[in-house]
Amino acid sequence: MIEVQQLTKRYGPTLAVSDISFEAKKGEILGFLGPNGAGKTTTMRILTGYLPPSEGTARVAGFDVVTEPLEVKRRVGYLPELPPVYTDMTVTEYLTFVAKIKGVPRGDVKKRVDEISEKCAVAHVRTRQIGKLSKGYRQRVGLAQAMIHNPEVLVLDEPTAGLDPKQIIETRELIRGMAGQRTVILSTHILPEVSKTCERVVVINAGRVVAEGKPEELTRRLQGFETVLVTAEGPAGAIKEKLERVGGVNLVEFQGEPDGRATFEVHAEKGRDVRAELARAVVESQWRLYELRASGMSLEDIFLKLTTQDLVEGHAASAAAEAPTSEPEQPSQ
Amino acid sequence: MRNILAIAGKEIQTYFTSPIAYLVLTIYAALCGFFFYSFVATYVVQMFRMMEMGQMAGQSPNINTWIVRPLFEGVLTVVLLLLLPLVTMRLFAEERKSGTIELLLTSPVTELQIILGKFLGALTLYIAILAVTFIDIGMLFFYGNPDAKPLIAQALGALLFGGALLSLGMWISSLTRNQIIAGAVSLAVFLLLYVFDWVTSYSSGPVGRVMSYMAFVTHFDNFSKGVIDSTDLVYYLSVIVLGIFLTSRSVEALKGRP
């Protein structure tokens, strides 16, 4: 549905996007992850036909964004970072105008406006002026605007920015509900969003793709450590020694001893689950075990790893070098 | 065509739901009304004077020459120079500032459709402004018997004159995201166009002739006399097309900006 090949975009001497390639299949929800200024918005603008690429090609539903922009625009719904609303119009006036210029057949305009207002939960504010609505409602009006012509592809630039937690959950549900029917590309720099809504993730940093895959695959591939946190009451030095002697443990780090309970971070060999042995070791010595918890690498850690400059060149190599361990952990949710 | 009308409709709606349309119409009605009253008063004084001197010979002075023509020639043009920047300054600057230009440029409409829609919207407000003048003139038909035929040329001339200013103003608005700048620059450009024909008073020869052909207001003279000359028609239409073309270049360049 979306094919992007060797896309490059320059603004004068600045390289905003450099040699990006990826694709999204029909019905897939693709997450676009990256820090601010990574080139997410630029890529999305190219996909919607707003910006021409400097090099490379982008095709949406088989149409090239440069040579057949109108065909692409007919099939794409786009929600920019700031919802493009006319603040002095009412919700209904605005959606009616958008429906007209997006090519909704004349007879269907009213019906579509009603349907989409219902779906995006703005029906009860439809006679209010958009300028007087809160950020959350404006965002939903923006989403309604993007979906009004029933596009095959939705491009959403940070769709949950500025929403309250309840609205975020609702928006995510709305997006997830489209899986299978529409291809959705959404950008975000908020990580849990990706693992909660997207089936596949493209991580970009400084205009380049640094990783691509399913959220859990990414976690698996990049997780270097099997790390377990152990909290016990007893003499810290002795506990540390005991833990170090457990088979498969490479390293034990003392983390601190607030209120008499010592916490250790235990790094184990790759592929070994040492939690049961650690528990036995502590309990056998008559110390009290308060907590024993696998601390896998979260998406946040992976994201930070991926977007740290030295890892851009070869994250796989460096991850392997410093990671002697481990089974995958699900991202902490 | 549907797209053009949808965009024009949106523009008209914006003008009339915001104070802009009412403000411009009120200012224009007040100014135009005052001048109209002055011209009528002058006309009446003149008529009495001629009666006293016994020159009437059963004939009153021409209403068209004494009232209608000065209204177009002197008032309409000057007032429009000052008011039309208020109409055009928001056309693109506002969309750029609020980011809604992104909506228009990612919709399945061509840039030309966007531009023509906006131009048509502004032109509609301008026609409403012109209608005010014609209400004033209409009153003359109740109390006198002016000649109606020159009015056709005058209306057409006023439409083209204003259309040309709107087209240029729209282009200037597409160059900035700040409405105040768009308005100020438009005002400056309109005023320059207005005084441009002064050049002809001190430069003669081919240069002077070219300059006088290019002068904006001189092409309105024939229209205000009630004469439709194809030269003037072509001139204003060319300016309108030029403005639309420049706007399309400028909108094209907007894409590609971060």
Short mmCIF file of N, CA and C in Angstrom, two decimals, chain A residues 87-188:
data_model
loop_
_atom_site.label_atom_id
_atom_site.label_comp_id
_atom_site.label_asym_id
_atom_site.label_seq_id
_atom_site.Cartn_x
_atom_site.Cartn_y
_atom_site.Cartn_z
N THR A 87 -10.51 28.18 13.07
CA THR A 87 -11.03 28.37 14.42
C THR A 87 -12.35 29.12 14.44
N ASP A 88 -12.68 29.87 13.40
CA ASP A 88 -13.95 30.60 13.47
C ASP A 88 -15.12 29.84 12.85
N MET A 89 -14.88 28.58 12.46
CA MET A 89 -16.00 27.78 11.95
C MET A 89 -16.51 26.86 13.05
N THR A 90 -17.75 26.42 12.91
CA THR A 90 -18.23 25.38 13.82
C THR A 90 -17.74 24.03 13.29
N VAL A 91 -17.83 23.02 14.16
CA VAL A 91 -17.34 21.70 13.78
C VAL A 91 -18.03 21.22 12.50
N THR A 92 -19.35 21.36 12.45
CA THR A 92 -20.09 20.88 11.29
C THR A 92 -19.70 21.66 10.03
N GLU A 93 -19.60 22.98 10.15
CA GLU A 93 -19.21 23.80 8.99
C GLU A 93 -17.85 23.34 8.46
N TYR A 94 -16.95 23.14 9.41
CA TYR A 94 -15.60 22.75 9.02
C TYR A 94 -15.58 21.40 8.33
N LEU A 95 -16.24 20.41 8.94
CA LEU A 95 -16.21 19.06 8.36
C LEU A 95 -16.93 19.05 7.01
N THR A 96 -17.97 19.86 6.87
CA THR A 96 -18.67 19.94 5.59
C THR A 96 -17.75 20.50 4.52
N PHE A 97 -17.01 21.56 4.87
CA PHE A 97 -16.06 22.13 3.92
C PHE A 97 -15.00 21.10 3.52
N VAL A 98 -14.45 20.42 4.52
CA VAL A 98 -13.40 19.44 4.21
C VAL A 98 -13.96 18.32 3.33
N ALA A 99 -15.19 17.86 3.65
CA ALA A 99 -15.79 16.79 2.85
C ALA A 99 -15.89 17.22 1.40
N LYS A 100 -16.27 18.49 1.18
CA LYS A 100 -16.40 18.96 -0.20
C LYS A 100 -15.07 18.95 -0.92
N ILE A 101 -14.03 19.50 -0.30
CA ILE A 101 -12.76 19.57 -1.04
C ILE A 101 -12.05 18.22 -1.09
N LYS A 102 -12.47 17.28 -0.24
CA LYS A 102 -11.86 15.94 -0.31
C LYS A 102 -12.60 15.06 -1.31
N GLY A 103 -13.63 15.61 -1.95
CA GLY A 103 -14.29 14.88 -3.01
C GLY A 103 -15.35 13.89 -2.55
N VAL A 104 -15.94 14.10 -1.38
CA VAL A 104 -17.07 13.27 -0.98
C VAL A 104 -18.24 13.65 -1.89
N PRO A 105 -18.93 12.66 -2.48
CA PRO A 105 -20.03 12.99 -3.40
C PRO A 105 -21.05 13.90 -2.73
N ARG A 106 -21.58 14.84 -3.52
CA ARG A 106 -22.43 15.90 -3.00
C ARG A 106 -23.54 15.36 -2.09
N GLY A 107 -24.21 14.29 -2.54
CA GLY A 107 -25.35 13.78 -1.78
C GLY A 107 -24.95 13.12 -0.46
N ASP A 108 -23.69 12.73 -0.35
CA ASP A 108 -23.26 11.98 0.84
C ASP A 108 -22.65 12.87 1.92
N VAL A 109 -22.42 14.15 1.58
CA VAL A 109 -21.66 15.02 2.49
C VAL A 109 -22.27 15.03 3.89
N LYS A 110 -23.58 15.29 3.94
CA LYS A 110 -24.21 15.44 5.25
C LYS A 110 -24.13 14.14 6.05
N LYS A 111 -24.37 13.03 5.36
CA LYS A 111 -24.34 11.73 6.02
C LYS A 111 -22.94 11.44 6.56
N ARG A 112 -21.93 11.70 5.73
CA ARG A 112 -20.55 11.43 6.14
C ARG A 112 -20.18 12.29 7.36
N VAL A 113 -20.57 13.57 7.31
CA VAL A 113 -20.24 14.47 8.42
C VAL A 113 -20.86 13.94 9.71
N ASP A 114 -22.13 13.49 9.63
CA ASP A 114 -22.78 12.96 10.82
C ASP A 114 -22.09 11.70 11.32
N GLU A 115 -21.79 10.80 10.38
CA GLU A 115 -21.14 9.54 10.76
C GLU A 115 -19.81 9.77 11.46
N ILE A 116 -19.01 10.64 10.84
CA ILE A 116 -17.65 10.80 11.35
C ILE A 116 -17.66 11.58 12.67
N SER A 117 -18.62 12.49 12.84
CA SER A 117 -18.72 13.22 14.11
C SER A 117 -19.04 12.24 15.23
N GLU A 118 -19.92 11.30 14.92
CA GLU A 118 -20.28 10.26 15.86
C GLU A 118 -19.04 9.44 16.22
N LYS A 119 -18.35 8.99 15.18
CA LYS A 119 -17.23 8.07 15.34
C LYS A 119 -16.08 8.71 16.13
N CYS A 120 -15.83 9.98 15.89
CA CYS A 120 -14.72 10.64 16.56
C CYS A 120 -15.17 11.36 17.82
N ALA A 121 -16.40 11.09 18.25
CA ALA A 121 -16.92 11.65 19.50
C ALA A 121 -16.87 13.17 19.54
N VAL A 122 -17.29 13.80 18.45
CA VAL A 122 -17.41 15.25 18.48
C VAL A 122 -18.84 15.68 18.16
N ALA A 123 -19.73 14.68 18.11
CA ALA A 123 -21.11 14.97 17.71
C ALA A 123 -21.77 15.96 18.67
N HIS A 124 -21.45 15.86 19.95
CA HIS A 124 -22.13 16.73 20.92
C HIS A 124 -21.58 18.15 20.94
N VAL A 125 -20.50 18.41 20.21
CA VAL A 125 -19.99 19.80 20.15
C VAL A 125 -20.08 20.34 18.73
N ARG A 126 -20.89 19.71 17.88
CA ARG A 126 -20.83 20.04 16.46
C ARG A 126 -21.26 21.46 16.13
N THR A 127 -22.03 22.09 17.01
CA THR A 127 -22.44 23.46 16.70
C THR A 127 -21.53 24.50 17.36
N ARG A 128 -20.49 24.00 18.05
CA ARG A 128 -19.58 24.95 18.72
C ARG A 128 -18.51 25.40 17.75
N GLN A 129 -18.01 26.62 18.02
CA GLN A 129 -16.90 27.12 17.22
C GLN A 129 -15.62 26.38 17.59
N ILE A 130 -14.86 25.97 16.59
CA ILE A 130 -13.68 25.15 16.88
C ILE A 130 -12.69 25.90 17.77
N GLY A 131 -12.60 27.21 17.57
CA GLY A 131 -11.68 28.02 18.39
C GLY A 131 -11.99 27.96 19.87
N LYS A 132 -13.23 27.61 20.19
CA LYS A 132 -13.62 27.58 21.60
C LYS A 132 -13.52 26.18 22.19
N LEU A 133 -13.07 25.22 21.40
CA LEU A 133 -12.93 23.85 21.90
C LEU A 133 -11.56 23.65 22.53
N SER A 134 -11.49 22.65 23.42
CA SER A 134 -10.21 22.34 24.05
C SER A 134 -9.31 21.62 23.05
N LYS A 135 -8.04 21.53 23.43
CA LYS A 135 -7.05 20.89 22.57
C LYS A 135 -7.48 19.47 22.18
N GLY A 136 -8.01 18.74 23.16
CA GLY A 136 -8.41 17.35 22.91
C GLY A 136 -9.48 17.26 21.85
N TYR A 137 -10.46 18.16 21.93
CA TYR A 137 -11.54 18.14 20.95
C TYR A 137 -11.03 18.57 19.58
N ARG A 138 -10.14 19.55 19.58
CA ARG A 138 -9.60 19.97 18.29
C ARG A 138 -8.87 18.83 17.60
N GLN A 139 -8.15 18.06 18.43
CA GLN A 139 -7.42 16.93 17.89
C GLN A 139 -8.40 15.91 17.29
N ARG A 140 -9.51 15.72 17.96
CA ARG A 140 -10.50 14.77 17.45
C ARG A 140 -11.16 15.29 16.19
N VAL A 141 -11.38 16.61 16.15
CA VAL A 141 -11.92 17.20 14.92
C VAL A 141 -10.91 16.99 13.79
N GLY A 142 -9.63 17.12 14.14
CA GLY A 142 -8.58 16.89 13.15
C GLY A 142 -8.60 15.46 12.64
N LEU A 143 -8.84 14.53 13.55
CA LEU A 143 -8.89 13.13 13.16
C LEU A 143 -10.13 12.87 12.28
N ALA A 144 -11.24 13.49 12.65
CA ALA A 144 -12.46 13.36 11.85
C ALA A 144 -12.22 13.88 10.43
N GLN A 145 -11.54 15.00 10.37
CA GLN A 145 -11.19 15.61 9.08
C GLN A 145 -10.37 14.65 8.22
N ALA A 146 -9.43 13.95 8.87
CA ALA A 146 -8.56 13.05 8.11
C ALA A 146 -9.33 11.84 7.57
N MET A 147 -10.39 11.45 8.27
CA MET A 147 -11.08 10.22 7.88
C MET A 147 -12.36 10.47 7.08
N ILE A 148 -12.67 11.74 6.85
CA ILE A 148 -14.00 12.05 6.31
C ILE A 148 -14.25 11.47 4.92
N HIS A 149 -13.20 11.33 4.11
CA HIS A 149 -13.43 10.81 2.76
C HIS A 149 -13.11 9.32 2.69
N ASN A 150 -13.12 8.67 3.85
CA ASN A 150 -12.92 7.23 3.91
C ASN A 150 -11.65 6.79 3.19
N PRO A 151 -10.52 7.35 3.56
CA PRO A 151 -9.30 7.08 2.80
C PRO A 151 -8.73 5.68 3.09
N GLU A 152 -8.01 5.15 2.11
CA GLU A 152 -7.40 3.84 2.31
C GLU A 152 -6.20 3.95 3.25
N VAL A 153 -5.58 5.11 3.21
CA VAL A 153 -4.37 5.31 3.99
C VAL A 153 -4.57 6.50 4.93
N LEU A 154 -4.18 6.31 6.19
CA LEU A 154 -4.24 7.42 7.13
C LEU A 154 -2.83 7.75 7.58
N VAL A 155 -2.49 8.99 7.51
CA VAL A 155 -1.18 9.43 8.00
C VAL A 155 -1.43 10.35 9.18
N LEU A 156 -1.00 9.93 10.35
CA LEU A 156 -1.30 10.69 11.56
C LEU A 156 0.00 11.12 12.23
N ASP A 157 0.17 12.42 12.33
CA ASP A 157 1.39 12.95 12.94
C ASP A 157 1.09 13.23 14.41
N GLU A 158 1.61 12.40 15.27
CA GLU A 158 1.41 12.51 16.71
C GLU A 158 -0.07 12.67 17.07
N PRO A 159 -0.85 11.63 16.80
CA PRO A 159 -2.30 11.78 16.98
C PRO A 159 -2.74 11.94 18.43
N THR A 160 -1.93 11.54 19.37
CA THR A 160 -2.39 11.63 20.75
C THR A 160 -1.76 12.78 21.52
N ALA A 161 -0.96 13.60 20.83
CA ALA A 161 -0.32 14.72 21.52
C ALA A 161 -1.37 15.66 22.08
N GLY A 162 -1.21 16.01 23.34
CA GLY A 162 -2.11 16.99 23.94
C GLY A 162 -3.42 16.45 24.46
N LEU A 163 -3.60 15.15 24.39
CA LEU A 163 -4.85 14.58 24.89
C LEU A 163 -4.70 14.14 26.34
N ASP A 164 -5.82 14.05 27.04
CA ASP A 164 -5.73 13.54 28.40
C ASP A 164 -5.77 12.00 28.36
N PRO A 165 -5.38 11.33 29.45
CA PRO A 165 -5.21 9.87 29.39
C PRO A 165 -6.43 9.13 28.85
N LYS A 166 -7.63 9.58 29.22
CA LYS A 166 -8.82 8.89 28.75
C LYS A 166 -8.95 9.06 27.24
N GLN A 167 -8.71 10.27 26.79
CA GLN A 167 -8.80 10.52 25.35
C GLN A 167 -7.74 9.74 24.58
N ILE A 168 -6.56 9.62 25.21
CA ILE A 168 -5.49 8.86 24.55
C ILE A 168 -5.94 7.42 24.33
N ILE A 169 -6.52 6.85 25.36
CA ILE A 169 -6.98 5.46 25.24
C ILE A 169 -8.04 5.34 24.16
N GLU A 170 -8.97 6.31 24.14
CA GLU A 170 -10.03 6.27 23.13
C GLU A 170 -9.47 6.40 21.72
N THR A 171 -8.50 7.31 21.59
CA THR A 171 -7.92 7.51 20.26
C THR A 171 -7.19 6.25 19.80
N ARG A 172 -6.45 5.64 20.74
CA ARG A 172 -5.74 4.41 20.38
C ARG A 172 -6.71 3.33 19.95
N GLU A 173 -7.82 3.24 20.68
CA GLU A 173 -8.81 2.23 20.31
C GLU A 173 -9.37 2.48 18.92
N LEU A 174 -9.62 3.77 18.67
CA LEU A 174 -10.14 4.15 17.36
C LEU A 174 -9.16 3.73 16.26
N ILE A 175 -7.88 3.98 16.51
CA ILE A 175 -6.86 3.65 15.50
C ILE A 175 -6.72 2.14 15.37
N ARG A 176 -6.68 1.46 16.52
CA ARG A 176 -6.55 -0.01 16.46
C ARG A 176 -7.74 -0.63 15.75
N GLY A 177 -8.92 -0.02 15.92
CA GLY A 177 -10.12 -0.53 15.28
C GLY A 177 -10.06 -0.47 13.76
N MET A 178 -9.13 0.32 13.25
CA MET A 178 -9.02 0.45 11.79
C MET A 178 -8.11 -0.60 11.19
N ALA A 179 -7.42 -1.35 12.04
CA ALA A 179 -6.49 -2.36 11.54
C ALA A 179 -7.24 -3.31 10.63
N GLY A 180 -6.60 -3.67 9.52
CA GLY A 180 -7.26 -4.59 8.61
C GLY A 180 -8.00 -3.87 7.49
N GLN A 181 -8.62 -2.71 7.83
CA GLN A 181 -9.36 -2.01 6.78
C GLN A 181 -8.52 -0.92 6.15
N ARG A 182 -7.78 -0.21 6.99
CA ARG A 182 -7.00 0.90 6.47
C ARG A 182 -5.55 0.74 6.84
N THR A 183 -4.70 1.30 6.01
CA THR A 183 -3.30 1.34 6.35
C THR A 183 -3.08 2.62 7.15
N VAL A 184 -2.47 2.48 8.30
CA VAL A 184 -2.27 3.66 9.13
C VAL A 184 -0.77 3.84 9.38
N ILE A 185 -0.30 5.04 9.18
CA ILE A 185 1.06 5.36 9.61
C ILE A 185 0.93 6.42 10.68
N LEU A 186 1.47 6.14 11.85
CA LEU A 186 1.39 7.18 12.87
C LEU A 186 2.77 7.43 13.44
N SER A 187 3.03 8.68 13.70
CA SER A 187 4.34 9.00 14.25
C SER A 187 4.16 9.36 15.71
N THR A 188 5.20 9.13 16.45
CA THR A 188 5.14 9.46 17.86
C THR A 188 6.55 9.49 18.42
#
